[in-house]
Amino acid sequence: MVFLIDRKHVFRYLIPIDVRNYFASIEIGIGPVFVSPFSVTDYADAQRFKKDATTEAVEQNLALLDELLAKLR
């Protein structure tokens, strides 16, 4: 899924299936490409993102994305 926030920030949330495993990833749209949070933040902050595909993990990742976008402004 690709989300547009306030006409300026775009991010993509992926939950690919790999041999019955669901790994979630979040990517931020910067220019013409999507990059992972590891590219725009330090290691400690990037490790706070969860990789499981539960509702709680999605909610936490979106909250962390909100924090990250606030820092980038």
mmCIF file of C-alpha atoms in Angstrom:
data_model
loop_
_atom_site.group_PDB
_atom_site.id
_atom_site.type_symbol
_atom_site.label_atom_id
_atom_site.label_comp_id
_atom_site.label_asym_id
_atom_site.label_seq_id
_atom_site.Cartn_x
_atom_site.Cartn_y
_atom_site.Cartn_z
ATOM 1 C CA MET A 1 0.000 0.000 0.000
ATOM 2 C CA VAL A 2 1.183 3.493 -0.788
ATOM 3 C CA PHE A 3 -0.005 6.372 1.397
ATOM 4 C CA LEU A 4 0.122 10.102 0.731
ATOM 5 C CA ILE A 5 0.267 12.292 3.833
ATOM 6 C CA ASP A 6 -0.505 16.013 3.665
ATOM 7 C CA ARG A 7 0.339 16.238 -0.068
ATOM 8 C CA LYS A 8 4.024 16.099 0.719
ATOM 9 C CA HIS A 9 5.039 12.848 2.414
ATOM 10 C CA VAL A 10 4.619 9.491 0.715
ATOM 11 C CA PHE A 11 5.324 6.137 2.268
ATOM 12 C CA ARG A 12 4.844 2.511 1.298
ATOM 13 C CA TYR A 13 3.934 -0.273 3.716
ATOM 14 C CA LEU A 14 4.671 -3.786 2.459
ATOM 15 C CA ILE A 15 3.754 -7.160 3.921
ATOM 16 C CA PRO A 16 5.282 -9.709 1.535
ATOM 17 C CA ILE A 17 4.671 -13.427 2.030
ATOM 18 C CA ASP A 18 7.765 -15.628 2.062
ATOM 19 C CA VAL A 19 7.119 -19.340 2.686
ATOM 20 C CA ARG A 20 4.310 -18.701 5.195
ATOM 21 C CA ASN A 21 6.261 -15.921 6.900
ATOM 22 C CA TYR A 22 4.896 -12.414 6.920
ATOM 23 C CA PHE A 23 7.516 -9.673 7.204
ATOM 24 C CA ALA A 24 6.356 -6.093 7.229
ATOM 25 C CA SER A 25 8.505 -3.263 5.963
ATOM 26 C CA ILE A 26 7.972 0.439 5.739
ATOM 27 C CA GLU A 27 9.602 2.695 3.150
ATOM 28 C CA ILE A 28 9.596 6.471 2.859
ATOM 29 C CA GLY A 29 9.227 8.207 -0.514
ATOM 30 C CA ILE A 30 12.125 10.593 -1.073
ATOM 31 C CA GLY A 31 12.323 11.999 -4.561
ATOM 32 C CA PRO A 32 11.576 9.331 -7.150
ATOM 33 C CA VAL A 33 12.514 6.355 -4.923
ATOM 34 C CA PHE A 34 11.422 4.682 -1.703
ATOM 35 C CA VAL A 35 14.033 4.188 1.026
ATOM 36 C CA SER A 36 13.929 2.342 4.318
ATOM 37 C CA PRO A 37 14.046 4.190 7.652
ATOM 38 C CA PHE A 38 17.574 2.797 8.086
ATOM 39 C CA SER A 39 18.686 5.196 5.350
ATOM 40 C CA VAL A 40 17.431 8.365 7.034
ATOM 41 C CA THR A 41 17.830 7.672 10.746
ATOM 42 C CA ASP A 42 20.366 6.149 13.100
ATOM 43 C CA TYR A 43 20.575 2.455 13.995
ATOM 44 C CA ALA A 44 18.893 2.745 17.409
ATOM 45 C CA ASP A 45 15.820 4.522 16.000
ATOM 46 C CA ALA A 46 15.574 2.168 13.020
ATOM 47 C CA GLN A 47 15.597 -0.868 15.323
ATOM 48 C CA ARG A 48 12.383 0.376 16.950
ATOM 49 C CA PHE A 49 10.426 -0.517 13.794
ATOM 50 C CA LYS A 50 8.778 -3.945 13.983
ATOM 51 C CA LYS A 51 8.867 -6.493 11.187
ATOM 52 C CA ASP A 52 5.855 -8.650 12.062
ATOM 53 C CA ALA A 53 2.512 -8.209 10.315
ATOM 54 C CA THR A 54 0.277 -7.816 13.369
ATOM 55 C CA THR A 55 -2.089 -4.911 13.891
ATOM 56 C CA GLU A 56 -0.016 -3.726 16.859
ATOM 57 C CA ALA A 57 3.168 -3.742 14.778
ATOM 58 C CA VAL A 58 1.482 -1.731 12.010
ATOM 59 C CA GLU A 59 0.216 0.809 14.553
ATOM 60 C CA GLN A 60 3.644 1.099 16.184
ATOM 61 C CA ASN A 61 5.392 1.489 12.815
ATOM 62 C CA LEU A 62 2.985 4.230 11.775
ATOM 63 C CA ALA A 63 3.547 6.041 15.084
ATOM 64 C CA LEU A 64 7.316 5.761 14.619
ATOM 65 C CA LEU A 65 6.967 7.028 11.064
ATOM 66 C CA ASP A 66 5.077 10.026 12.405
ATOM 67 C CA GLU A 67 7.960 10.724 14.836
ATOM 68 C CA LEU A 68 10.499 10.348 12.032
ATOM 69 C CA LEU A 69 8.626 12.737 9.740
ATOM 70 C CA ALA A 70 8.446 15.297 12.558
ATOM 71 C CA LYS A 71 12.249 15.087 12.937
ATOM 72 C CA LEU A 72 12.819 15.503 9.184
ATOM 73 C CA ARG A 73 10.829 18.746 8.947
#
